[in-house]
mmCIF file of C-alpha atoms and ligand atoms in Angstrom:
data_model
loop_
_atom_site.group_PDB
_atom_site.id
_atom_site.type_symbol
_atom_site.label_atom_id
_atom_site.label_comp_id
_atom_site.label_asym_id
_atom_site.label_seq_id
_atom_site.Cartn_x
_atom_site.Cartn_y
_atom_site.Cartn_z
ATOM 1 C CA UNK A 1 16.787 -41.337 21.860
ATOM 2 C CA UNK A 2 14.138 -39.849 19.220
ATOM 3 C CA UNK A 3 11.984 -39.033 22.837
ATOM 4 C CA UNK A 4 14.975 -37.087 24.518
ATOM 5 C CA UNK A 5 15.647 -35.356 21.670
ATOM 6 C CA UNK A 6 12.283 -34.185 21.180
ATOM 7 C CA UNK A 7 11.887 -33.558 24.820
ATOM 8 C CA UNK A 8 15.276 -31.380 24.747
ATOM 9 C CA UNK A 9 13.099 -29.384 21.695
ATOM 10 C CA UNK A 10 10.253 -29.423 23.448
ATOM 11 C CA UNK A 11 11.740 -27.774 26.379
ATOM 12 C CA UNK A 12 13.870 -24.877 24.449
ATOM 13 C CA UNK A 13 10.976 -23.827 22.784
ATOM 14 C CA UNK A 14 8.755 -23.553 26.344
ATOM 15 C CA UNK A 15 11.853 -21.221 27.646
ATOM 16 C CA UNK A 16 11.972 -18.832 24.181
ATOM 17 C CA UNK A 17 8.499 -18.322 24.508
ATOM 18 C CA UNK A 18 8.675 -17.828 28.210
ATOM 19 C CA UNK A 19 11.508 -15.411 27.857
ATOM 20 C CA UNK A 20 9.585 -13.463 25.075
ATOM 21 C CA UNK A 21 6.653 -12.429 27.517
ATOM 22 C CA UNK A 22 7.391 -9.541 29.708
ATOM 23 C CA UNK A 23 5.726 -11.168 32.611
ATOM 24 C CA UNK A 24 7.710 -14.335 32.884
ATOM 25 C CA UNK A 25 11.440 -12.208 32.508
ATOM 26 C CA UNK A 26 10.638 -9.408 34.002
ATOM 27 C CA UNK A 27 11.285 -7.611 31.310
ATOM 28 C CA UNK A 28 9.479 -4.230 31.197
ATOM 29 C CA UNK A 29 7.641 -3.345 27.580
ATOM 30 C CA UNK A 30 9.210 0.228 26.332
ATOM 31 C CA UNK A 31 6.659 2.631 26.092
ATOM 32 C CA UNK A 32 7.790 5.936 24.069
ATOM 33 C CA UNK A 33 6.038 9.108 24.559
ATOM 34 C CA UNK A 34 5.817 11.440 22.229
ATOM 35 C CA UNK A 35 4.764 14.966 23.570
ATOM 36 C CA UNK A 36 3.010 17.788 21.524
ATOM 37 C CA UNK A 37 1.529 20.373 24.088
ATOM 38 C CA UNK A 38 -1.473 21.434 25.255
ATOM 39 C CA UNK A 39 -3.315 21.687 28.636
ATOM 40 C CA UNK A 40 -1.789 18.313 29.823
ATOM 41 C CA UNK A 41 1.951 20.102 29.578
ATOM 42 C CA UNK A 42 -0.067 23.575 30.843
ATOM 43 C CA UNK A 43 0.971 26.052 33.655
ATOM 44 C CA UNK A 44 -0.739 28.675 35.473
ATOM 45 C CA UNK A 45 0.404 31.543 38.160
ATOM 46 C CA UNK A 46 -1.819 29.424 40.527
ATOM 47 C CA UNK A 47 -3.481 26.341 40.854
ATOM 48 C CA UNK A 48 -7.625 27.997 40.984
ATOM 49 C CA UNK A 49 -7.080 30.162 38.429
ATOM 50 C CA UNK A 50 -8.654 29.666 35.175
ATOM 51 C CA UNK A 51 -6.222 30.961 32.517
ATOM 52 C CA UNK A 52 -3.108 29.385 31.435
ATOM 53 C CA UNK A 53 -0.839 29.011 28.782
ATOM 54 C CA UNK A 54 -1.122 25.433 26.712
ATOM 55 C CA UNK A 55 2.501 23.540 25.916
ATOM 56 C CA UNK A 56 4.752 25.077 29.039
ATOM 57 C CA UNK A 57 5.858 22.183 30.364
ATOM 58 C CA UNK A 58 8.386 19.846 28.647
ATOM 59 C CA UNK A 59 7.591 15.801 28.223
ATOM 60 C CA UNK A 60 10.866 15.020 30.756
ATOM 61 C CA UNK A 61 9.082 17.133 33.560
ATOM 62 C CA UNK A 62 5.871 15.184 33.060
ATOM 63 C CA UNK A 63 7.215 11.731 33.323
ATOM 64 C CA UNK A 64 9.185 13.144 36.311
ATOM 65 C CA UNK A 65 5.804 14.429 37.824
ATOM 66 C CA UNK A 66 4.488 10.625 37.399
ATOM 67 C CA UNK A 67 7.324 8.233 38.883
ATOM 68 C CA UNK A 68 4.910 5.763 39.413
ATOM 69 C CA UNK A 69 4.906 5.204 35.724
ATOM 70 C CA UNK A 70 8.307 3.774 35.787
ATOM 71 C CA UNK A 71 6.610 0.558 37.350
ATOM 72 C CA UNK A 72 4.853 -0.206 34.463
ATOM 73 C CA UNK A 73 7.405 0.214 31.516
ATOM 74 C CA UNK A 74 10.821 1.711 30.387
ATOM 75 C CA UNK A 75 9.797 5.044 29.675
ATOM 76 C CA UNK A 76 11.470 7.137 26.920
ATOM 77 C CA UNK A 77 10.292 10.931 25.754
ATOM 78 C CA UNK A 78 10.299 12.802 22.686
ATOM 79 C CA UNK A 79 9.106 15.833 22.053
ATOM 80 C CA UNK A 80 7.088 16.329 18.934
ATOM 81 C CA UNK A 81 5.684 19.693 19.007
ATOM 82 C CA UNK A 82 4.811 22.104 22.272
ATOM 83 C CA UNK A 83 1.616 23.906 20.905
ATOM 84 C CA UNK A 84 -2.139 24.363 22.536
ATOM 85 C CA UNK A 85 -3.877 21.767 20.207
ATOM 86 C CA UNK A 86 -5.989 24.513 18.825
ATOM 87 C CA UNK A 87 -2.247 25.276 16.759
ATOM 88 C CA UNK A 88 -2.142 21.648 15.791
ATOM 89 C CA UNK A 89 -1.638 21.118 12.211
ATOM 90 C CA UNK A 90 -1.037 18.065 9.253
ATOM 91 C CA UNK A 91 2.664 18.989 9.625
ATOM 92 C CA UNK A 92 2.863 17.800 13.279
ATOM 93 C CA UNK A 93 0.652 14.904 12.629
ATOM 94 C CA UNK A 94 2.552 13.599 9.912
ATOM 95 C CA UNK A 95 5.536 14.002 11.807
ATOM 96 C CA UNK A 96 3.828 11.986 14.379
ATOM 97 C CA UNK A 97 2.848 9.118 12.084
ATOM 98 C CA UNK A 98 6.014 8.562 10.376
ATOM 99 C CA UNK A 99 8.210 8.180 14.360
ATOM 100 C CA UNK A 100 5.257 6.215 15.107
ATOM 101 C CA UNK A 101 6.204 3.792 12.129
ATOM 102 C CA UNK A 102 9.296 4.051 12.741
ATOM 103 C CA UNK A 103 9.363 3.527 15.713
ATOM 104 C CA UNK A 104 8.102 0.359 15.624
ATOM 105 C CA UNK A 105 9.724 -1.074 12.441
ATOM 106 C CA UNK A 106 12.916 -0.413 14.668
ATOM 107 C CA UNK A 107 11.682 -2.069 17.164
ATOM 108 C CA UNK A 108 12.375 0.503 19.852
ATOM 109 C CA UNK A 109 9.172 0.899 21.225
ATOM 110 C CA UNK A 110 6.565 -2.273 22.419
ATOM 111 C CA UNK A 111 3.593 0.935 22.705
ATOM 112 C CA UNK A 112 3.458 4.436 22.239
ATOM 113 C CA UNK A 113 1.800 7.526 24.085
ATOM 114 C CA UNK A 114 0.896 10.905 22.724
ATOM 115 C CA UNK A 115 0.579 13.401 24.719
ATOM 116 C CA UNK A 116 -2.142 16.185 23.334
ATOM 117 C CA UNK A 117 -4.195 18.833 23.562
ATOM 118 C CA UNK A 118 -7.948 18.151 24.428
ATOM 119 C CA UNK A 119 -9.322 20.555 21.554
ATOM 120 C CA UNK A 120 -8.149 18.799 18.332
ATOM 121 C CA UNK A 121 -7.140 15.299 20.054
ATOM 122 C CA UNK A 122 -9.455 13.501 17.604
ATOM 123 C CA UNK A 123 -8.498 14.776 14.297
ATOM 124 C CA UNK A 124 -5.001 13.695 15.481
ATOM 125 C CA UNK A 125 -6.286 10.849 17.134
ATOM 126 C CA UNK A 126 -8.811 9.956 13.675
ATOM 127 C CA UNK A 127 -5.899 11.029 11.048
ATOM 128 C CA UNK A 128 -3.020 7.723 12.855
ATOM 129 C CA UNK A 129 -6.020 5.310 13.064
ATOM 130 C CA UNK A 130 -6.281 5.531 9.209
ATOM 131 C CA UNK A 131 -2.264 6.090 8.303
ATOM 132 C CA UNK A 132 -0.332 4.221 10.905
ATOM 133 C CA UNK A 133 0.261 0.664 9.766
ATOM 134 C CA UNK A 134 1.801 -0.594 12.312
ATOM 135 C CA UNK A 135 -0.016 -2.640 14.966
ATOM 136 C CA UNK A 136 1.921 -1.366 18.598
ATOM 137 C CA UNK A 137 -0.801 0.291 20.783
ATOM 138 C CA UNK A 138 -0.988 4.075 20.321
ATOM 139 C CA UNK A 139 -2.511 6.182 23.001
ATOM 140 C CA UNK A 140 -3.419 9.203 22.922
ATOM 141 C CA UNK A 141 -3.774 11.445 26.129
ATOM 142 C CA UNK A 142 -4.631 14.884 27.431
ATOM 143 C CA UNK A 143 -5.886 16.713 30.411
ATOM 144 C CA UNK A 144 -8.489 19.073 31.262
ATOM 145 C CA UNK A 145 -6.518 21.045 34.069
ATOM 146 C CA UNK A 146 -3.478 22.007 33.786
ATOM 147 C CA UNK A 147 -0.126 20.701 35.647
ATOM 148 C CA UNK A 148 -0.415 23.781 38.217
ATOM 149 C CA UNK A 149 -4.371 23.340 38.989
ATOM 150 C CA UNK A 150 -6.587 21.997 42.200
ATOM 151 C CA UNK A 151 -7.193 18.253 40.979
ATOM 152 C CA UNK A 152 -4.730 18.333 37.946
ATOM 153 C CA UNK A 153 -6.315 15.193 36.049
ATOM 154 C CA UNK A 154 -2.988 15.182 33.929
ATOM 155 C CA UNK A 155 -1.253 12.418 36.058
ATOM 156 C CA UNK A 156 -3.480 9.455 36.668
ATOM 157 C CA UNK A 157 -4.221 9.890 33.253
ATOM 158 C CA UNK A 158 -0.887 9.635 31.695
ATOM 159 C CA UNK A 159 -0.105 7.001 34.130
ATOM 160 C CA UNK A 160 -3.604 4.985 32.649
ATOM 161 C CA UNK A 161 -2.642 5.727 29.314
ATOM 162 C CA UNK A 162 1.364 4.145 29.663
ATOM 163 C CA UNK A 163 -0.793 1.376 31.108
ATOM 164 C CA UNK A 164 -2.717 0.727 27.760
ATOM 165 C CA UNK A 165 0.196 1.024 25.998
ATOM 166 C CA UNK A 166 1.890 -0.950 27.855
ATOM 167 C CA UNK A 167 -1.070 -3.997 27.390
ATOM 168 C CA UNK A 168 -0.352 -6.641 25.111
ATOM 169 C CA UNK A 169 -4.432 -6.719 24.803
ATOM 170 C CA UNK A 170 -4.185 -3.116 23.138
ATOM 171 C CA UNK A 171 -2.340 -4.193 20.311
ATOM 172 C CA UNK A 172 -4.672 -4.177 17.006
ATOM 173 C CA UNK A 173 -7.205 -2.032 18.506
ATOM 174 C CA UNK A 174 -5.947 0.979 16.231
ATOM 175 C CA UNK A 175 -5.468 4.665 17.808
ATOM 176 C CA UNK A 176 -6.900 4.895 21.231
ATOM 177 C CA UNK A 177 -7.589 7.756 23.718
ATOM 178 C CA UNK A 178 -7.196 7.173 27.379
ATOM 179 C CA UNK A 179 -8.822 9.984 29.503
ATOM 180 C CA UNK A 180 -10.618 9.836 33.112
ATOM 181 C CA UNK A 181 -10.471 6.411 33.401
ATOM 182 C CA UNK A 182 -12.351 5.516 29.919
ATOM 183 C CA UNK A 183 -11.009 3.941 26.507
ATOM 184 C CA UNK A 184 -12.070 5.388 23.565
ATOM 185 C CA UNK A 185 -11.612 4.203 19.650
ATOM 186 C CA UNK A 186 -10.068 7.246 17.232
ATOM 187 C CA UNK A 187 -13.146 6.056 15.008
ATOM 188 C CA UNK A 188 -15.925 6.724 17.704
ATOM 189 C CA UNK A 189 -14.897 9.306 20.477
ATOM 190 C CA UNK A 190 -15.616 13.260 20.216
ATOM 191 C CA UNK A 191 -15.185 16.313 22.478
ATOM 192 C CA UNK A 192 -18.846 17.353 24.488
ATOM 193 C CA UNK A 193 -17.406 19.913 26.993
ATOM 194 C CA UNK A 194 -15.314 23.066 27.041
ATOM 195 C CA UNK A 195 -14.234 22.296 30.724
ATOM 196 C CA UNK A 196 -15.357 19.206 32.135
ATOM 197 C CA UNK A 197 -13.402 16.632 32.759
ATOM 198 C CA UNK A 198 -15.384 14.401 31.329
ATOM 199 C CA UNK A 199 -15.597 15.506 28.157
ATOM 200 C CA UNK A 200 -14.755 12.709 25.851
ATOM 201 C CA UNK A 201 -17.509 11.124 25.093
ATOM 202 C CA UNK A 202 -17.840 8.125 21.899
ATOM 203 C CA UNK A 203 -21.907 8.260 21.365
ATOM 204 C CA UNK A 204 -22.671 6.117 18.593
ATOM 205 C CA UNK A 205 -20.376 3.182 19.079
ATOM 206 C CA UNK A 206 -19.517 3.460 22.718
ATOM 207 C CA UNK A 207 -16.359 2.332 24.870
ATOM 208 C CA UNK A 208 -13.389 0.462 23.903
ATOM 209 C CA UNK A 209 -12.884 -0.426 27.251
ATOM 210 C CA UNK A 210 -12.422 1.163 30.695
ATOM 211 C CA UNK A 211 -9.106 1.810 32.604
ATOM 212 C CA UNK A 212 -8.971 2.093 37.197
ATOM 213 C CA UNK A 213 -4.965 3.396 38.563
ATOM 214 C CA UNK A 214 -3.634 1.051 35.770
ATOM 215 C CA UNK A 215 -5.941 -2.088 35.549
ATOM 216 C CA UNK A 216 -7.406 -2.389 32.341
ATOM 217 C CA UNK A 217 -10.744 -4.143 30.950
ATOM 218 C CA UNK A 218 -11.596 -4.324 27.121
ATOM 219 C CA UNK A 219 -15.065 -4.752 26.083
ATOM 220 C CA UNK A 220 -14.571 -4.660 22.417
ATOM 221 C CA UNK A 221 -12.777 -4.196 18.975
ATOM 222 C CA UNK A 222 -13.187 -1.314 16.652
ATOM 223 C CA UNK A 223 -15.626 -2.081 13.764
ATOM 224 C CA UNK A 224 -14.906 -0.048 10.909
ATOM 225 C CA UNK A 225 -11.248 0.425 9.014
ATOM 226 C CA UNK A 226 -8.151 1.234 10.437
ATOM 227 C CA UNK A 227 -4.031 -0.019 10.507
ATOM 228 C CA UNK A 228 -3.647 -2.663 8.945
ATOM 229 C CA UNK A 229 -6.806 -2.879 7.008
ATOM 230 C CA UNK A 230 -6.792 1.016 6.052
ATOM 231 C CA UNK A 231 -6.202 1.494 2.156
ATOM 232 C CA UNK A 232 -4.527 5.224 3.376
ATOM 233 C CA UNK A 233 -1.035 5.731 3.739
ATOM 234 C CA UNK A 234 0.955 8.936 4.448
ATOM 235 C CA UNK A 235 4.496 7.426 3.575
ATOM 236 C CA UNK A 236 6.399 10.315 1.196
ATOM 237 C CA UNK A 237 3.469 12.624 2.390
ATOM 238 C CA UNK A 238 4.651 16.116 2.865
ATOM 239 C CA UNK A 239 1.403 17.650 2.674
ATOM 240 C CA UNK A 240 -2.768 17.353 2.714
ATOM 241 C CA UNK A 241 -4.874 19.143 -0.066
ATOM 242 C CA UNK A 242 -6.937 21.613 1.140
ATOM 243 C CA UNK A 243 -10.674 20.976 2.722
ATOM 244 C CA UNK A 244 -12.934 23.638 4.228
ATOM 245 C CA UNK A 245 -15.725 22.836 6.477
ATOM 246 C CA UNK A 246 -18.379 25.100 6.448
ATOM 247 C CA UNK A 247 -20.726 25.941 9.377
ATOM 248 C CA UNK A 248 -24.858 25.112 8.294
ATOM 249 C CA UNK A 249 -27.485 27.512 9.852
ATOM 250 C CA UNK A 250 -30.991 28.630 9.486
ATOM 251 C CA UNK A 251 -30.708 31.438 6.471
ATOM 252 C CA UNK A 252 -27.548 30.826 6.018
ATOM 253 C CA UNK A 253 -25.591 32.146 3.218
ATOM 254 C CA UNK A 254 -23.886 30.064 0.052
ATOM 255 C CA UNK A 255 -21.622 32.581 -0.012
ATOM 256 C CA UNK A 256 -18.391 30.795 1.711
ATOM 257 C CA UNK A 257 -19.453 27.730 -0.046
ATOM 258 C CA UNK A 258 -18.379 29.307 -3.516
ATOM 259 C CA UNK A 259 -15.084 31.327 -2.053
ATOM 260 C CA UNK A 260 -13.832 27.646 -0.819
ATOM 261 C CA UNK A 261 -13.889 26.688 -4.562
ATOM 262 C CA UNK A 262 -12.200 29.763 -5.725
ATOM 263 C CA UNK A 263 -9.845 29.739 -2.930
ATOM 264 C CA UNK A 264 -9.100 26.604 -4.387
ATOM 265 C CA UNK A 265 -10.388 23.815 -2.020
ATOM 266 C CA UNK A 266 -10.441 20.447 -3.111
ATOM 267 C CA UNK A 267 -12.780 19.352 -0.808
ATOM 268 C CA UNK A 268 -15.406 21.085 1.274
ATOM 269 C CA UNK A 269 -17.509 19.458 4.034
ATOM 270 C CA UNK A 270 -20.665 21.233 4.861
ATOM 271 C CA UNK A 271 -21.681 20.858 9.096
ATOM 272 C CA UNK A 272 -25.277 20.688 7.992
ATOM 273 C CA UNK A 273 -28.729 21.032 10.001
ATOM 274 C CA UNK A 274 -30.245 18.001 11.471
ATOM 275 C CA UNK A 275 -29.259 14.973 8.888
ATOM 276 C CA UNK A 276 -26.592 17.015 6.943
ATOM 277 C CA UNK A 277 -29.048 19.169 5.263
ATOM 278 C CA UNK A 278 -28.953 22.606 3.898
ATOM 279 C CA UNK A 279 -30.577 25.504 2.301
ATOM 280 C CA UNK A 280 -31.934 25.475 -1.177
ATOM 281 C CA UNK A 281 -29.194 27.538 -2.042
ATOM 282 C CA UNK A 282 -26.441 26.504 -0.661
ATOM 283 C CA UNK A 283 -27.253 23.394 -2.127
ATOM 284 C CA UNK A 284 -27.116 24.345 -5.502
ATOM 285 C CA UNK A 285 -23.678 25.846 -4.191
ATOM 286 C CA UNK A 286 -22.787 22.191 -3.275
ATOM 287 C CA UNK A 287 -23.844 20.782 -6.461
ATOM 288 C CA UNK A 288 -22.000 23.495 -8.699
ATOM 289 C CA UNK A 289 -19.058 22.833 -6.397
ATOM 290 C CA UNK A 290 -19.251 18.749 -7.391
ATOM 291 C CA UNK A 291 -19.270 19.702 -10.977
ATOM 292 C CA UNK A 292 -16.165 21.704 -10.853
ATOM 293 C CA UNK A 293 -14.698 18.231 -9.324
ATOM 294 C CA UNK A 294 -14.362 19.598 -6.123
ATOM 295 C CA UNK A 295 -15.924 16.553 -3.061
ATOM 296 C CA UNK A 296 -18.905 18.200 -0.978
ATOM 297 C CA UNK A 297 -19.868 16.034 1.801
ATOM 298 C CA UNK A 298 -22.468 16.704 4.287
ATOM 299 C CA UNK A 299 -22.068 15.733 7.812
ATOM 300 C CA UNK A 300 -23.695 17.394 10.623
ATOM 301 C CA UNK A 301 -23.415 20.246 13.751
ATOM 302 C CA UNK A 302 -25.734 17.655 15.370
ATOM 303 C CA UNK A 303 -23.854 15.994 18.062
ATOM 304 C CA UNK A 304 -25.182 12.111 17.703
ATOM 305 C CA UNK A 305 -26.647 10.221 15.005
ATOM 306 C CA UNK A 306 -26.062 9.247 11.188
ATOM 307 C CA UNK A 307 -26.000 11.409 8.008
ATOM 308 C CA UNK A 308 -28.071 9.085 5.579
ATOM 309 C CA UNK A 309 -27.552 8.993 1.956
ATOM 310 C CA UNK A 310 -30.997 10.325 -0.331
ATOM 311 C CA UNK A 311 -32.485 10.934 2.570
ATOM 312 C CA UNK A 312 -33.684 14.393 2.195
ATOM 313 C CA UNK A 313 -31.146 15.782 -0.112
ATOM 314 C CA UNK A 314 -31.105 13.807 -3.596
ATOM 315 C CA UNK A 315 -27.134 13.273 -3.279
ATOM 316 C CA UNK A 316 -27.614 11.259 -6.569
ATOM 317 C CA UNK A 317 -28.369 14.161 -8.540
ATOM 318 C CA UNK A 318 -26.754 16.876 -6.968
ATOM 319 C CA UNK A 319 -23.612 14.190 -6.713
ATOM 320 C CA UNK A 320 -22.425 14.765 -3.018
ATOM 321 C CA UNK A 321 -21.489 12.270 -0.479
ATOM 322 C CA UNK A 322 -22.975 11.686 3.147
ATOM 323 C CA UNK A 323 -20.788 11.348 6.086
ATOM 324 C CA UNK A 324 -22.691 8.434 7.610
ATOM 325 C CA UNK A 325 -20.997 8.323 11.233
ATOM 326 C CA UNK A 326 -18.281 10.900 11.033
ATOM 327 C CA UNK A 327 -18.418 14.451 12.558
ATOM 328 C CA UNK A 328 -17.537 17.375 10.363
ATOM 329 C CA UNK A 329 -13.867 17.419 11.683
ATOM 330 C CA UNK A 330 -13.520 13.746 11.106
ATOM 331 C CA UNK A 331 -14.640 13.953 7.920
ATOM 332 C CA UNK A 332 -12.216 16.933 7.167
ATOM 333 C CA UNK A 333 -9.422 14.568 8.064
ATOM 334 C CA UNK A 334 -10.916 11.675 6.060
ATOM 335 C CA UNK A 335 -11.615 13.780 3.191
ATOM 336 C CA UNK A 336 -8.054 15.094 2.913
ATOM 337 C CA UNK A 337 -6.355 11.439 3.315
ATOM 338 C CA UNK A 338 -8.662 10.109 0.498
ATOM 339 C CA UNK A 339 -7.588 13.002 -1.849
ATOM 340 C CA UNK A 340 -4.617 12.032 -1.739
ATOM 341 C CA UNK A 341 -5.787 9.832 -4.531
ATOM 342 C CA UNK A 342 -7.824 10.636 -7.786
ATOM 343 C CA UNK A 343 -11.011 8.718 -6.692
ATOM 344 C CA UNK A 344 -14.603 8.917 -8.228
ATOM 345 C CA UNK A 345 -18.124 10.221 -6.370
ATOM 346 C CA UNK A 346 -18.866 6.205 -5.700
ATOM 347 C CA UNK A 347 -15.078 5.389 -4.080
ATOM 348 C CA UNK A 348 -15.649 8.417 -2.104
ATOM 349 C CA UNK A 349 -19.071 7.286 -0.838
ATOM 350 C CA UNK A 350 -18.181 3.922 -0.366
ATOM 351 C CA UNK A 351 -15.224 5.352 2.295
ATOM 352 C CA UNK A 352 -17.102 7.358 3.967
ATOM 353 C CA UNK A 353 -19.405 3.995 5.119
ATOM 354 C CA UNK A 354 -15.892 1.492 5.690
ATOM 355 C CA UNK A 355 -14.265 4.547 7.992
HETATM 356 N N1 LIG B 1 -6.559 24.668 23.897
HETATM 357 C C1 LIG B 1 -5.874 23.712 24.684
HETATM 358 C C2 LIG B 1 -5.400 22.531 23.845
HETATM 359 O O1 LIG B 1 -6.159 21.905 23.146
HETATM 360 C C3 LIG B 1 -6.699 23.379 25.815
HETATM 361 C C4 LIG B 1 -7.435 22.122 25.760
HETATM 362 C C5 LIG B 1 -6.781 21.011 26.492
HETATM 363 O O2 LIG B 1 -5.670 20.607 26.252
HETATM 364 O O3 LIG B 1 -7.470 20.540 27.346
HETATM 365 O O4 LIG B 1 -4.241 22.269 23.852
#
C-alpha cells in the first residue's frame, strides 16, 4: 500500500516535470522581441547601394521576412523605439529594461530579443547586463546591411539570435549579442569595423559561445558582475546624471576637461593615450575636477588591453579611478549607473574591477 502510493507520487511528479520542458510537450518557449531601429530594420532605393535610412522597417515586417523563426518559438513583437542607434539614448534603454523586467515577472516571455543598431549596441547591450535582474536570456541583435541589400545579414541573424533566446542554456549568462554566427557577453564585446560584417569583436575575454542556422554551443560563463549579482538597479529611474567622455591626443588641450565641470558633469571619463594616460595638463584638469567631487576615470582610445591603476599616473594623489577592462563608452554607462548613488573614490574603484 505505502509502495503504490509512493509509486502513484513518484509517477505524477515524472509527468509535471516532463510537461514543464518544452521538448517533451511540445510546447514552444515565447520569445518577445522588442525592436528599436537601426540598420537591421534599414531600407535602401536598391540593394548595392550604400546609403540608407536606419529604423524604416517595422518589427512585424521583420519577423514576417524570417518565417522560419516561427519553428523555434511563439514569437511576439514590440516596438520600443525606431531610431539609427547613433539616436539611442538612456530614455529608450530604460524603457527597455523595465518591459524586460516586466516582462518576465509576468511571465509572458521564456527569452527576449532586441533588435538594435550596430553603432551603440553595447552601451545598450553593457547598461541591461548591469540593471536587468531578471535571469530570461536577453539577446541583443543587429545587422550590418540593411533589409534591401545584396547579402542582407539581418535574417540568419535574427533567426540565431530567437535561437539563443530561445535556449534554456542561455539563461544566467546576462545580456548577450548574437551577430554572424558568434556569442558575445555585454561585459566583453566591442565594435572594430564601420562596415564589415564582422565587426563585433570581444578581445580581452573572448566568446560566449558560437551559434550555426540555429544550433548553439556555449563555451563559457561571464566572469565579472551582472543580473542577479549586480548591486545596480534602474527601478523608479527616470533619468542618468550626466558623464562626458573626452577624446585624449598628443597636445591635446584641458580645455573641454574644465567646460564638462562647469557644464555641470558629474562624471567625466577621459579616452586616454596608451594605458589611460594624459597630458601634464590635462591631468591637473582631472585632479581639480576630483576635488570639486566630480569622478574622472581614465580608460583608453586603445582598442585592447587593461587601464592599470598607479601605473603611470599617481591616481592616489591626483584621486581618479582606472577603468581596468572597460572601453570609454562602457565606462560612460558604468559611470552613470554608479552615480546613481553617493559613493566614495574607493567604491568607485573597487566597481570599476567587479564590472
Ligand atoms: N547608424 C546605424 C545604427 O547604428 C547603422 C549601424 C547599424 O545598425 O549597423 O543604427
Amino acid at each position: 500500500m505505502k509502495n503504490s502510493h509512493c509509486y502513484t507520487r513518484c509517477l505524477l511528479t515524472l509527468l509535471i516535470v516532463l510537461v514543464s520542458f518544452p521538448a517533451f510537450s511540445q510546447q514552444k518557449p515565447n520569445i518577445t522581441i522588442l525592436a528599436t531601429g537601426g540598420t537591421i530594420a534599414g531600407a535602401a532605393g536598391s540593394g548595392a547601394q550604400s546609403g540608407y535610412t536606419s529604423g524604416q522597417v517595422t518589427i512585424d515586417a521583420m519577423i514576417n521576412a524570417v518565417p522560419d523563426v516561427l519553428n523555434l518559438a511563439d514569437i511576439s513583437g514590440e516596438q520600443i523605439s525606431n531610431v539609427g542607434s547613433q539616436d539611442m539614448s538612456f530614455d529608450i534603454m530604460l524603457k527597455l529594461a523595465h518591459r524586460i523586467e516586466e516582462l518576465a515577472s509576468n511571465q509572458e516571455a521564456d527569452g527576449v530579443v532586441i533588435t538594435h543598431g550596430t553603432d551603440t549596441m553595447e552601451e545598450t547591450a553593457y547598461f541591461l547586463n548591469l540593471v536587468v535582474k531578471a535571469d530570461i536570456p536577453v539577446v541583443l541583435v543587429g545587422s550590418m546591411r540593411p533589409s534591401t541589400a545584396i547579402s542582407a545579414d539581418g535574417p540568419l541573424n535574427l533567426y540565431n539570435a530567437v535561437a539563443v533566446a530561445a535556449d534554456p542554456n542561455a539563461r544566467g549568462l546576462g545580456v548577450l549579442l548574437v551577430m554572424n554566427d558568434w556569442i558575445h557577453s555585454a561585459q566583453t564585446l566591442t565594435k572594430v569595423s564601420t562596415t564589415a560584417v564582422q565587426t563585433f569583436m570581444s578581445p580581452l575575454r573572448g566568446l560566449i559561445g558560437t551559434t550555426a542556422y540555429g544550433v548553439n554551443d556555449f563555451y563559457r560563463t561571464p566572469d565579472q558582475r551582472f543580473g542577479k549579482s549586480s548591486e545596480f538597479s534602474v527601478s523608479g529611474v527616470t533619468e542618468l546624471p550626466r558623464v562626458d567622455i573626452i577624446y585624449g591626443s598628443a597636445d591635446m588641450s584641458a580645455d573641454l576637461i574644465t567646460a564638462a565641470v562647469e557644464l555641470g558633469a558629474k562624471g567625466i571619463v577621459v579616452a586616454g593615450v596608451g594605458n589611460g594616460n594624459m597630458n601634464k595638463a590635462s591631468l591637473e584638469a582631472c585632479a581639480e575636477a576630483s576635488k570639486k567631487g566630480v569622478v574622472v576615470v581614465r580608460s583608453t582610445r586603445v582598442a585592447t588591453g587593461t587601464v592599470g591603476r598607479n601605473v603611470e599616473t599617481d591616481d592616489d594623489a591626483l584621486g581618479l579611478i582606472a577603468s581596468y577592462n572597460l572601453n570609454p563608452q562602457k565606462s560612460r554607462v558604468l559611470l552613470s549607473v554608479a552615480l546613481l548613488e553617493q559613493r566614495g573614490l574607493d567604491e568607485m574603484q573597487r566597481i570599476f574591477v567587479e564590472y
